[in-house]
Coordinates of C-alpha atoms in Angstrom, one line a residue:
Chain T
M230 CA 106.5 50.3 100.2
E231 CA 103.6 52.4 101.1
Y232 CA 103.4 55.7 99.6
Q233 CA 100.7 57.9 100.2
V234 CA 101.1 60.4 97.3
K235 CA 99.1 63.1 96.2
T236 CA 100.2 65.2 93.1
E237 CA 99.4 68.5 94.9
E238 CA 102.5 67.7 97.3
F239 CA 104.8 68.4 94.3
T240 CA 104.7 71.3 91.7
G241 CA 106.0 68.9 89.2
P242 CA 108.0 65.9 88.1
L243 CA 111.2 67.5 88.9
D244 CA 109.8 68.2 92.6
L245 CA 109.0 64.7 92.8
L246 CA 112.4 63.6 91.6
L247 CA 114.1 66.1 94.0
H248 CA 112.0 64.4 96.8
L249 CA 112.9 61.1 96.1
I250 CA 116.9 61.6 95.8
K251 CA 116.5 63.2 99.1
E252 CA 114.7 60.6 100.6
K253 CA 117.3 58.5 99.4
N254 CA 120.2 60.7 100.7
M255 CA 121.4 60.6 97.5
D256 CA 124.1 63.2 96.0
L257 CA 122.4 65.4 93.1
L258 CA 125.9 64.8 91.3
D259 CA 125.7 61.3 91.7
L260 CA 122.4 60.9 90.5
D261 CA 121.9 57.3 89.7
V262 CA 119.3 57.0 87.0
S263 CA 118.3 53.3 87.5
I264 CA 117.4 53.6 91.3
I265 CA 115.8 56.8 90.8
C266 CA 113.9 55.6 87.9
D267 CA 112.4 52.7 89.9
Q268 CA 111.6 55.0 92.8
Y269 CA 109.8 57.3 90.6
L270 CA 107.5 54.7 88.8
A271 CA 106.7 53.3 92.2
Y272 CA 105.4 56.5 93.1
I273 CA 103.7 57.3 90.1
E274 CA 101.7 54.0 90.6
T275 CA 100.0 55.3 93.7
M276 CA 99.1 58.7 92.2
D277 CA 95.5 59.6 91.7
P278 CA 94.6 58.7 88.3
S279 CA 91.7 61.0 88.1
Y280 CA 94.2 63.9 87.9
L281 CA 94.7 63.0 84.3
E282 CA 96.2 66.3 83.2
A283 CA 98.8 66.7 86.0
M284 CA 99.6 62.9 86.0
S285 CA 100.5 63.3 82.2
E286 CA 103.7 65.3 82.9
Y287 CA 104.9 63.1 85.5
L288 CA 104.3 60.3 82.8
V289 CA 106.7 62.1 80.3
M290 CA 109.2 62.2 83.1
A291 CA 108.5 58.4 83.8
A292 CA 108.8 57.6 79.9
W293 CA 112.0 59.5 79.7
L294 CA 113.7 58.0 83.0
I295 CA 112.6 54.6 81.6
E296 CA 114.6 55.4 78.3
M297 CA 117.6 56.6 80.1
K298 CA 117.5 53.2 82.3
S299 CA 117.0 51.2 79.3
R300 CA 120.0 52.5 77.4
L301 CA 122.0 51.8 80.5
L302 CA 121.2 48.2 80.1
L303 CA 121.9 48.1 76.7
P304 CA 125.6 46.4 75.9
K305 CA 127.8 49.5 76.0
E306 CA 129.4 48.9 72.5
H307 CA 128.7 52.2 71.1
L308 CA 130.4 55.0 72.5
D309 CA 128.1 57.2 70.6
E310 CA 124.9 56.1 72.6
E311 CA 127.1 56.4 75.9
D312 CA 128.1 59.8 75.3
D313 CA 124.3 60.6 74.5
Y314 CA 123.3 58.9 77.8
E315 CA 125.9 60.7 79.5
E316 CA 124.8 64.1 78.2
K317 CA 121.2 63.6 78.9
R318 CA 122.1 62.7 82.7
Q319 CA 124.2 65.7 83.1
E320 CA 121.3 68.1 81.6
M321 CA 119.0 66.2 84.2
I322 CA 121.2 66.9 86.8
R323 CA 121.9 70.8 85.9
K324 CA 117.8 71.1 85.6
L325 CA 117.4 69.2 89.1
I326 CA 120.4 71.6 90.7
E327 CA 118.2 74.8 89.2
K328 CA 115.1 73.4 90.5
N329 CA 116.6 72.7 93.8
Q330 CA 118.3 76.3 93.9
I331 CA 114.7 77.9 93.4
N332 CA 113.1 75.4 96.0
E333 CA 115.5 76.3 98.8
V334 CA 114.7 80.0 98.7
I335 CA 110.7 79.6 98.1
Q336 CA 110.1 79.4 101.8
E337 CA 112.0 82.9 102.5
F338 CA 110.0 84.5 99.7
E339 CA 106.8 82.8 101.1
E340 CA 107.4 84.5 104.7
A341 CA 108.2 87.6 103.2
Y342 CA 105.2 87.7 101.3
N343 CA 103.1 86.4 104.3
Q344 CA 104.7 89.2 106.6
R345 CA 103.8 91.8 104.0
Q346 CA 100.2 90.8 104.1
M347 CA 100.2 91.8 107.8
M348 CA 101.7 95.2 107.2
F349 CA 98.9 97.5 106.2
S350 CA 98.8 101.1 104.6
K351 CA 96.6 103.7 104.1
M352 CA 94.7 104.9 100.7
P353 CA 96.8 107.4 99.0
T354 CA 95.2 110.9 99.3
L355 CA 96.6 112.7 96.6
D356 CA 93.5 113.8 94.6
Q357 CA 93.1 117.0 96.9
F358 CA 96.4 118.3 95.5
S359 CA 96.5 116.9 91.8
S360 CA 96.2 119.8 89.2
E361 CA 97.1 119.4 85.6
V362 CA 99.6 121.3 83.5
E363 CA 99.7 119.5 80.2
D364 CA 97.2 118.1 77.7
Q365 CA 99.5 115.6 76.5
L366 CA 99.2 112.1 76.8
P367 CA 102.4 110.3 78.3
D368 CA 103.8 107.9 75.5
N369 CA 105.2 105.2 78.0
L370 CA 101.9 103.7 79.0
E371 CA 101.4 99.9 79.2
V372 CA 98.7 97.5 80.0
Y373 CA 100.6 96.9 83.0
D374 CA 99.5 100.2 84.3
L375 CA 95.8 99.2 83.9
I376 CA 96.0 96.1 85.7
S377 CA 98.1 97.3 88.7
A378 CA 95.6 99.9 89.0
M379 CA 92.8 97.5 88.9
Q380 CA 94.7 95.0 91.4
K381 CA 94.9 98.1 94.0
I382 CA 91.3 98.7 93.6
L383 CA 90.0 95.3 94.2
K384 CA 92.7 95.0 96.9
R385 CA 91.1 97.8 98.7
K386 CA 87.8 96.9 98.0
M387 CA 88.3 93.7 100.0
A388 CA 90.9 94.9 102.6
Q389 CA 90.6 98.6 103.2
S390 CA 87.1 98.4 104.3
P391 CA 86.8 99.2 108.1
L392 CA 84.2 97.0 110.2
E393 CA 82.7 100.3 110.3
S394 CA 83.2 101.4 106.9
K395 CA 82.0 104.2 104.8
V396 CA 78.9 102.0 104.0
A397 CA 78.2 101.6 107.7
R398 CA 78.9 105.5 108.2
V399 CA 76.1 106.1 105.5
E400 CA 73.4 104.2 107.7
I401 CA 74.6 105.8 110.8
S402 CA 71.6 106.4 113.4
I403 CA 71.0 109.9 115.5
A404 CA 71.8 107.7 118.4
E405 CA 75.0 106.8 117.2
R406 CA 75.7 110.1 115.9
C407 CA 74.8 111.6 119.2
E408 CA 77.0 109.7 121.3
Q409 CA 80.0 110.5 118.7
I410 CA 79.4 114.3 119.1
E411 CA 79.0 114.2 122.8
T412 CA 82.3 112.3 123.1
F413 CA 83.8 114.9 120.9
F414 CA 82.6 117.8 123.2
S415 CA 83.9 116.0 126.3
M416 CA 87.1 116.0 124.9
K417 CA 86.9 119.9 123.9
K418 CA 86.5 120.5 127.6
G419 CA 84.1 123.2 127.6
Q420 CA 85.8 125.2 124.6
L421 CA 83.7 126.8 121.7
V422 CA 83.3 124.9 118.6
D423 CA 82.3 126.0 115.5
F424 CA 79.1 124.6 114.2
E425 CA 80.2 124.0 111.0
D426 CA 83.1 121.9 112.0
L427 CA 80.9 118.9 112.7
F428 CA 80.0 118.9 109.1
D429 CA 83.4 118.6 107.7
E430 CA 82.7 115.2 106.4
G431 CA 80.2 113.1 104.8
D432 CA 77.3 113.0 102.5
R433 CA 74.1 115.0 103.0
Y434 CA 72.7 112.0 104.5
F435 CA 75.4 112.2 107.3
A436 CA 74.9 116.1 107.4
V437 CA 71.2 115.7 108.0
V438 CA 71.6 113.0 110.9
T439 CA 74.5 115.4 112.2
F440 CA 72.2 118.4 112.3
L441 CA 69.3 116.4 114.0
S442 CA 71.9 115.0 116.6
V443 CA 72.7 118.7 117.5
L444 CA 69.1 119.3 117.9
V445 CA 68.6 116.4 120.0
L446 CA 71.5 117.1 122.3
V447 CA 70.6 120.7 122.6
K448 CA 67.0 119.2 123.8
N449 CA 68.7 117.1 126.2
Q450 CA 70.6 120.0 127.6
K451 CA 74.0 118.5 126.6
L452 CA 75.1 121.0 124.2
V453 CA 74.8 124.9 124.3
I454 CA 74.2 126.9 121.1
T455 CA 75.5 130.4 120.9
Q456 CA 75.2 133.0 118.2
E457 CA 75.9 136.7 118.9
E458 CA 73.9 138.2 116.2
N459 CA 71.8 137.0 113.5
F460 CA 74.0 135.2 110.7
D461 CA 76.8 135.3 112.6
R462 CA 78.8 132.3 113.1
I463 CA 77.0 129.7 115.5
Y464 CA 79.2 128.0 118.2
L465 CA 78.7 125.0 120.2
K466 CA 79.8 124.1 123.6
G467 CA 79.6 120.7 125.6
K468 CA 77.1 121.5 128.8
Y469 CA 78.3 119.1 130.9
Y470 CA 81.8 120.5 131.2
E471 CA 80.6 124.0 132.0
Chain P
M39 CA 114.1 126.4 104.2
N40 CA 115.8 124.7 107.1
K41 CA 116.6 120.8 107.4
N42 CA 113.4 120.2 109.9
E43 CA 111.1 122.0 107.2
Y44 CA 112.3 119.5 104.6
L45 CA 112.2 116.7 106.8
S46 CA 108.4 117.7 107.7
I47 CA 107.5 118.2 103.9
I48 CA 109.3 115.0 103.1
E49 CA 107.5 113.1 105.8
G50 CA 104.2 114.7 104.4
M51 CA 104.5 113.4 100.8
I52 CA 105.4 109.9 102.1
F53 CA 102.2 110.0 104.1
L54 CA 100.1 111.3 101.5
S55 CA 101.5 108.7 99.0
G56 CA 100.1 106.3 101.1
D57 CA 100.0 102.6 99.7
E58 CA 101.3 103.8 96.2
G59 CA 104.7 105.0 97.8
I60 CA 107.0 107.9 96.3
S61 CA 110.2 107.8 94.6
V62 CA 113.2 109.8 95.3
K63 CA 112.8 111.2 91.8
Q64 CA 109.4 112.4 92.3
I65 CA 110.8 114.1 95.9
G66 CA 113.6 115.6 94.3
E67 CA 111.8 117.2 91.5
A68 CA 109.0 118.4 93.8
L69 CA 111.5 120.1 96.2
E70 CA 114.0 120.9 93.3
L71 CA 116.6 119.0 95.3
S72 CA 119.2 116.7 94.0
L73 CA 118.9 112.9 94.3
Q74 CA 121.6 113.0 96.9
E75 CA 119.8 115.5 99.0
V76 CA 116.8 113.7 99.2
M77 CA 118.5 110.4 99.8
M78 CA 120.1 112.2 102.7
Y79 CA 116.9 113.6 103.9
V80 CA 115.0 110.3 103.4
D81 CA 117.5 108.4 105.3
E82 CA 117.4 110.7 108.2
L83 CA 113.6 110.5 108.6
I84 CA 113.9 106.6 108.2
H85 CA 116.4 106.9 111.2
M86 CA 114.3 109.2 113.3
Y87 CA 111.6 106.7 112.9
Q88 CA 113.8 103.6 113.9
K89 CA 114.4 105.8 117.1
K90 CA 110.8 106.6 118.1
E91 CA 109.5 105.3 121.2
V92 CA 105.8 105.8 120.2
K93 CA 105.5 104.1 116.9
G94 CA 102.3 102.8 114.9
F95 CA 104.0 102.7 111.6
E96 CA 107.5 103.1 109.8
I97 CA 108.8 103.7 106.6
V98 CA 109.9 101.2 104.1
N99 CA 111.4 101.1 100.6
Y100 CA 109.9 98.6 98.7
G101 CA 111.5 98.7 95.0
G102 CA 112.6 102.3 95.1
Y103 CA 109.1 103.5 96.6
F104 CA 109.2 104.9 100.2
K105 CA 105.9 104.4 101.8
M106 CA 104.6 103.9 105.4
V107 CA 103.3 100.5 106.8
T108 CA 102.1 99.5 110.0
L109 CA 104.4 97.1 112.3
L110 CA 104.1 93.4 112.1
K111 CA 104.1 93.1 115.6
H112 CA 100.9 95.0 115.8
K113 CA 99.2 93.2 113.1
Q114 CA 96.6 91.4 115.5
Y115 CA 95.2 94.7 116.5
Y116 CA 94.5 96.1 112.9
Q117 CA 93.5 93.1 111.8
S118 CA 90.3 93.3 113.9
L119 CA 89.5 96.5 112.0
F120 CA 89.7 94.8 108.6
K121 CA 87.9 92.1 106.9
E122 CA 89.8 89.0 106.3
N123 CA 92.0 90.0 103.3
V124 CA 95.1 87.5 103.1
A125 CA 95.6 86.5 99.6
K126 CA 97.5 83.0 99.7
L127 CA 99.9 82.3 96.6
S128 CA 100.2 78.9 95.7
K129 CA 103.4 76.8 95.8
S130 CA 103.2 77.0 92.2
A131 CA 102.8 80.5 91.9
L132 CA 105.6 81.1 94.5
E133 CA 108.1 79.3 92.4
T134 CA 107.2 80.8 89.3
L135 CA 107.7 84.2 90.5
A136 CA 111.1 83.1 92.1
I137 CA 112.3 82.1 88.8
V138 CA 111.3 85.3 87.1
A139 CA 112.8 87.4 89.9
Y140 CA 116.3 85.5 89.4
Y141 CA 116.2 84.8 85.9
Q142 CA 114.7 87.6 84.6
P143 CA 114.2 88.6 81.7
I144 CA 113.0 85.2 81.0
T145 CA 110.6 83.7 78.2
R146 CA 108.0 81.3 79.2
V147 CA 109.5 78.4 77.7
Q148 CA 112.8 79.2 79.9
I149 CA 110.7 79.2 82.9
E150 CA 109.0 75.7 82.1
E151 CA 112.5 74.3 81.7
I152 CA 113.3 75.3 85.1
R153 CA 110.0 74.1 86.5
G154 CA 109.8 71.0 84.4
V155 CA 106.1 71.7 83.9
G156 CA 104.0 73.8 81.2
C157 CA 103.4 77.3 82.7
E158 CA 101.2 78.9 80.2
A159 CA 98.3 79.5 82.8
M160 CA 100.3 80.4 85.5
V161 CA 102.2 83.1 83.5
R162 CA 98.9 84.6 82.6
K163 CA 97.6 84.7 85.9
L164 CA 101.1 86.4 87.6
C165 CA 100.5 89.0 84.7
A166 CA 96.6 89.5 85.6
K167 CA 98.0 89.9 89.3
A168 CA 100.3 92.6 88.1
L169 CA 103.1 90.4 89.9
I170 CA 105.0 90.2 86.4
K171 CA 104.8 91.8 83.1
E172 CA 106.1 91.8 79.7
V173 CA 109.3 93.8 79.5
G174 CA 110.5 92.9 75.9
R175 CA 110.9 90.5 73.4
S176 CA 113.8 87.9 73.0
D177 CA 115.9 87.8 69.7
A178 CA 115.4 83.7 69.8
P179 CA 113.1 82.7 66.7
G180 CA 109.6 83.6 67.1
R181 CA 110.7 86.5 69.4
P182 CA 109.1 85.3 72.4
I183 CA 107.8 87.6 74.9
L184 CA 110.5 88.5 77.9
Y185 CA 109.0 88.5 81.3
G186 CA 110.1 90.5 84.6
V187 CA 109.0 91.4 87.9
T188 CA 107.1 94.4 88.8
D189 CA 107.0 96.8 91.5
V190 CA 103.8 95.2 92.8
F191 CA 106.3 92.0 93.2
M192 CA 108.9 93.9 95.0
D193 CA 106.1 95.5 97.4
A194 CA 104.6 92.1 98.0
F195 CA 107.8 90.5 98.8
Q196 CA 109.3 93.5 100.8
L197 CA 112.4 94.0 98.6
T198 CA 114.1 97.2 98.1
S199 CA 115.9 96.0 95.2
L200 CA 116.5 92.6 93.3
D201 CA 120.2 92.6 95.1
E202 CA 118.2 91.6 98.4
L203 CA 117.2 88.1 96.9
P204 CA 118.2 85.2 99.1
K205 CA 121.3 84.0 97.7
L206 CA 121.0 80.8 95.5
K207 CA 123.1 77.8 97.0
E208 CA 126.3 77.8 95.4
I209 CA 126.6 74.4 93.3
S210 CA 129.7 72.8 94.9
D211 CA 132.9 73.4 93.5
D212 CA 133.2 69.7 92.5
F213 CA 130.6 70.0 89.9
D214 CA 132.5 70.0 86.9
E215 CA 132.5 67.5 83.9
E216 CA 135.4 65.4 85.1
D217 CA 133.5 64.6 88.4
I218 CA 130.3 63.6 86.6
F219 CA 132.4 61.5 84.4
N220 CA 134.1 59.8 87.2
T221 CA 130.7 58.9 89.4
K222 CA 128.8 57.4 86.4
Y223 CA 130.3 53.9 86.9
K224 CA 129.6 53.7 90.3
E225 CA 129.2 50.3 91.7
K226 CA 125.2 50.0 92.7
N227 CA 124.5 49.3 96.3
P228 CA 122.5 46.2 96.3
N229 CA 120.5 47.4 99.5
E230 CA 119.3 50.3 97.7
D231 CA 118.0 48.9 94.6
Chain A
M86 CA 100.6 96.4 127.4
N87 CA 102.4 99.7 128.6
K88 CA 101.4 103.2 127.7
N89 CA 103.6 103.5 124.7
E90 CA 102.5 100.4 123.2
Y91 CA 98.9 101.6 123.5
L92 CA 99.9 104.6 122.0
S93 CA 101.6 103.1 119.0
I94 CA 98.8 101.3 118.2
I95 CA 96.6 103.7 118.2
E96 CA 98.7 105.8 116.2
G97 CA 98.7 103.1 113.5
M98 CA 95.0 102.9 113.9
I99 CA 94.7 106.5 112.8
F100 CA 97.0 106.2 110.3
L101 CA 95.5 103.1 108.5
S102 CA 92.0 105.2 108.9
G103 CA 93.0 107.5 106.1
D104 CA 90.5 110.2 104.9
E105 CA 87.6 108.3 106.7
G106 CA 89.0 109.0 110.4
I107 CA 88.4 106.5 113.1
S108 CA 86.0 107.1 116.3
V109 CA 86.9 106.8 119.9
K110 CA 84.6 104.0 120.0
Q111 CA 86.3 102.3 117.1
I112 CA 89.5 102.2 118.8
G113 CA 88.0 101.1 122.2
E114 CA 86.4 98.3 120.7
A115 CA 89.4 97.0 119.0
L116 CA 91.7 97.5 121.8
E117 CA 89.0 96.8 124.7
L118 CA 89.4 100.3 126.3
S119 CA 87.1 102.2 127.8
L120 CA 86.1 105.4 126.1
Q121 CA 87.9 107.6 128.8
E122 CA 91.0 105.4 128.4
V123 CA 90.9 105.9 124.8
M124 CA 90.4 109.5 124.9
M125 CA 93.0 109.9 127.6
Y126 CA 95.6 108.4 124.9
V127 CA 94.5 110.2 121.9
D128 CA 94.9 113.4 123.9
E129 CA 98.5 112.5 124.6
L130 CA 98.9 111.4 121.1
I131 CA 97.7 114.6 119.5
H132 CA 99.9 116.5 122.4
M133 CA 102.9 114.9 121.2
Y134 CA 102.4 115.5 117.5
Q135 CA 102.0 119.1 118.8
K136 CA 105.3 119.0 120.2
K137 CA 107.2 117.6 117.2
E138 CA 109.8 119.4 115.3
V139 CA 109.5 117.6 112.3
K140 CA 106.0 117.4 111.3
G141 CA 104.5 116.5 107.8
F142 CA 100.8 115.8 109.4
E143 CA 99.4 116.2 112.4
I144 CA 96.3 114.6 114.2
V145 CA 92.8 116.5 114.0
N146 CA 89.5 115.7 115.7
Y147 CA 86.8 116.3 112.8
G148 CA 83.5 116.0 114.5
G149 CA 84.4 112.7 116.5
Y150 CA 86.6 111.2 114.0
F151 CA 90.4 111.6 114.4
K152 CA 92.4 111.5 111.2
M153 CA 95.8 112.5 110.3
V154 CA 96.1 115.6 107.9
T155 CA 98.9 117.4 106.5
L156 CA 99.9 120.8 106.9
L157 CA 98.0 123.8 105.2
K158 CA 101.6 125.5 105.1
H159 CA 103.2 122.8 103.2
K160 CA 100.3 122.8 100.4
Q161 CA 102.3 124.0 97.5
Y162 CA 105.0 121.4 97.9
Y163 CA 102.4 118.9 97.7
Q164 CA 100.5 120.3 94.5
S165 CA 104.0 120.4 92.7
L166 CA 104.4 116.8 93.6
F167 CA 101.1 115.5 92.3
K168 CA 101.1 117.6 89.2
E169 CA 100.1 115.5 86.2
N170 CA 102.5 116.1 83.4
V171 CA 103.7 114.7 80.2
A172 CA 105.7 112.1 81.8
K173 CA 103.1 110.3 83.8
L174 CA 99.2 110.0 84.2
S175 CA 98.3 110.0 87.8
K176 CA 97.6 107.0 90.0
S177 CA 93.9 107.9 90.2
A178 CA 93.7 108.6 86.5
L179 CA 94.7 105.0 85.8
E180 CA 92.5 103.7 88.1
T181 CA 89.6 105.4 86.7
L182 CA 90.8 104.5 83.2
A183 CA 91.1 101.1 84.5
I184 CA 87.5 100.9 85.9
V185 CA 85.9 102.2 82.7
A186 CA 87.8 99.8 80.7
Y187 CA 86.6 96.9 82.6
Y188 CA 82.9 97.9 83.4
Q189 CA 81.9 100.2 80.2
P190 CA 79.3 101.3 79.7
I191 CA 79.5 102.8 83.1
T192 CA 78.0 105.9 84.8
R193 CA 80.3 108.3 86.9
V194 CA 78.1 107.2 90.2
Q195 CA 78.8 103.7 89.4
I196 CA 82.8 104.5 88.9
E197 CA 82.6 106.3 92.5
E198 CA 81.4 103.2 94.0
I199 CA 83.8 100.9 92.8
R200 CA 86.8 103.4 93.3
G201 CA 85.3 104.6 96.7
V202 CA 86.0 108.6 96.2
G203 CA 84.4 111.0 94.1
C204 CA 85.4 111.1 90.5
E205 CA 83.5 114.1 88.8
A206 CA 86.7 116.4 88.2
M207 CA 88.6 113.2 87.0
V208 CA 86.1 112.1 84.6
R209 CA 85.9 115.2 83.2
K210 CA 89.5 115.8 82.8
L211 CA 89.6 112.1 81.0
C212 CA 87.0 113.3 78.8
A213 CA 89.0 116.2 78.1
K214 CA 92.2 114.4 77.0
A215 CA 89.7 112.1 74.9
L216 CA 90.6 109.0 76.8
I217 CA 87.0 108.5 77.5
K218 CA 83.8 109.8 76.3
E219 CA 79.8 109.4 76.1
V220 CA 78.7 106.4 74.6
G221 CA 74.9 106.8 75.8
R222 CA 72.5 107.2 78.6
S223 CA 71.5 105.0 81.4
D224 CA 67.9 103.8 81.8
A225 CA 68.3 104.6 85.6
P226 CA 66.3 107.5 87.3
G227 CA 68.0 111.1 85.8
R228 CA 69.2 109.2 82.9
P229 CA 73.0 109.4 83.7
I230 CA 75.4 109.6 81.3
L231 CA 77.2 106.2 80.2
Y232 CA 81.2 106.3 79.7
G233 CA 83.6 104.1 77.8
V234 CA 87.0 104.2 76.4
T235 CA 88.2 105.8 73.2
D236 CA 90.6 104.9 70.1
V237 CA 92.9 107.5 71.8
F238 CA 92.8 105.2 75.1
M239 CA 93.7 102.2 72.8
D240 CA 96.3 103.5 71.2
A241 CA 98.2 104.9 74.2
F242 CA 97.9 101.3 76.0
Q243 CA 98.7 99.9 72.6
L244 CA 95.7 97.8 72.8
T245 CA 93.9 96.4 69.9
S246 CA 91.0 94.9 71.6
L247 CA 90.0 95.1 75.1
D248 CA 89.9 91.3 75.1
E249 CA 93.9 91.6 75.4
L250 CA 93.5 93.0 79.0
P251 CA 93.2 90.2 81.6
K252 CA 90.2 88.7 82.5
L253 CA 88.6 90.6 85.7
K254 CA 88.0 87.1 87.3
E255 CA 91.7 86.6 86.6
I256 CA 92.7 89.7 88.4
S257 CA 90.3 89.0 91.2
D258 CA 90.8 85.4 92.0
D259 CA 92.8 83.9 94.5
F260 CA 95.7 81.5 93.7
D261 CA 94.8 77.9 94.6
E262 CA 96.7 74.5 94.5
E263 CA 94.7 73.6 91.6
D264 CA 96.9 75.6 89.5
I265 CA 99.0 72.8 88.5
F266 CA 96.1 70.9 87.0
N267 CA 95.4 73.6 84.9
T268 CA 98.2 73.5 83.0
K269 CA 98.7 71.1 80.0
Y270 CA 101.7 69.9 79.3
K271 CA 102.9 70.6 75.6
E272 CA 105.3 69.2 73.7
K273 CA 108.3 71.5 73.7
N274 CA 109.1 73.5 70.2
P275 CA 112.2 75.3 70.1
N276 CA 110.4 77.7 67.4
E277 CA 107.7 78.3 69.7
D278 CA 107.5 80.8 72.4

């Protein structure tokens, strides 16, 4: 028998046992300890001994199987021993059945999980509405609240960073901003736009770049600035669409 | 306030709540509506979304929290907007999670009995991932910690409630003491040994 | 891909872009469309939203960035939704607390860098609730205030030491197949957890 075994394929000795039982087309309920014990040992011999810690769990199971098998070989004179064996065998079967039940659904779990990883949402935007009514602290806080909050932050830091993220936007050039503003006005089709609308977002750097970009666009005759009187609102209009 | 107004506000609430989601109870308290009324409106909203011809996202219910998520079939277009972010779960992690989901509340030792391996590190890790959490203490000697799954888990596995877990395969009817005793002395097949 | 499909995906993109919004250029690059095509689709999308009878949010164009925002006339309902009360701390409060607990001593600007949003009001609020406090001054220019968590915080979360929190590494690490090698077999002792 040529086995190529890696411990990583199995999550533990029970997994390996189930695998062997399936390979042998054995009914779980008819589990033949004697046969499976030999199979199991053959497998173990091919395992990579460098994973000593993981191996140890498999060895404990091996020792247990050998003990079970040796009991079978003993003369069956003592009924007590006999019952003990059967009890252990049933316990083993019960464990294997439970393990098998879980193994059967794991794939479904994994699919649901992987799908969900591909469905995205946005960051909550609640801060703007948040207000406070009480100074008291809730009494049902748990550490889990902190952990899940931290998870969310880390996940967001990893996932929710669009290619041209905030960081990239901070470093936006005047040329880029000019292009954005031009696009913006080309969609406004000659409407007047409040100058301040361009500054709704972003930090000071963004505002400076936007301001300079507007000047550049006016100089290049892409935009027209209008203001009725001193200190009146300033309006902009795309010149191209005039 | 008429129905469309309620529907609009609820749509806005779900939108604002983002990936956190919002519960029927939260909506009901803010709008002074009964849970039944909120459920009715939310159901109608979900139904409206299902019928939409232009649909970039839909309303889902994960563990009682309604939230908007983009459609699976469009994933490739959104992926180009995001950095690689797929966090894989190992087989051992999935197995441990499944056991907690089906048998909760459950102690670490009970998990180990089903898995057949020690789980201390794994349980700690799943707690750190907020996928499971302490839900109490068992009455057993030593009062060991009981674990259960969290709303992060419900979201990660797209579950509305634990009733939706795939059914565990029934143990065949003939699994009773009698049969096990009867099959015990089965002749060994010489080809198999 | 037909028009509705394009419209759907663009709707999803604007949704995902959240507060930041998304530019015509970004959409065009992701979908390999010309700016003119994208503008045509976005215009149509905005038009569709304008006609909606149930509308919790709309698409706006702020300085070249398209984003979805809720309607001003519904503001009061959203305010009552996100009111903090005795029953719960807001998610933003919890996030800020978690960051302070993990990274303390930490300045406000550092918190903002991690959360990705401004936190001035929140930091003030948490100080008022005595959950965090000033613990010193940073050596950085301007000598900004450093914050840390308080005894009130420890009590509220039933912590005796911050060591009880899972390590940041465990929170952020990926699962890998090495898991099983990290769990040591232990003799089962029925009295032990």
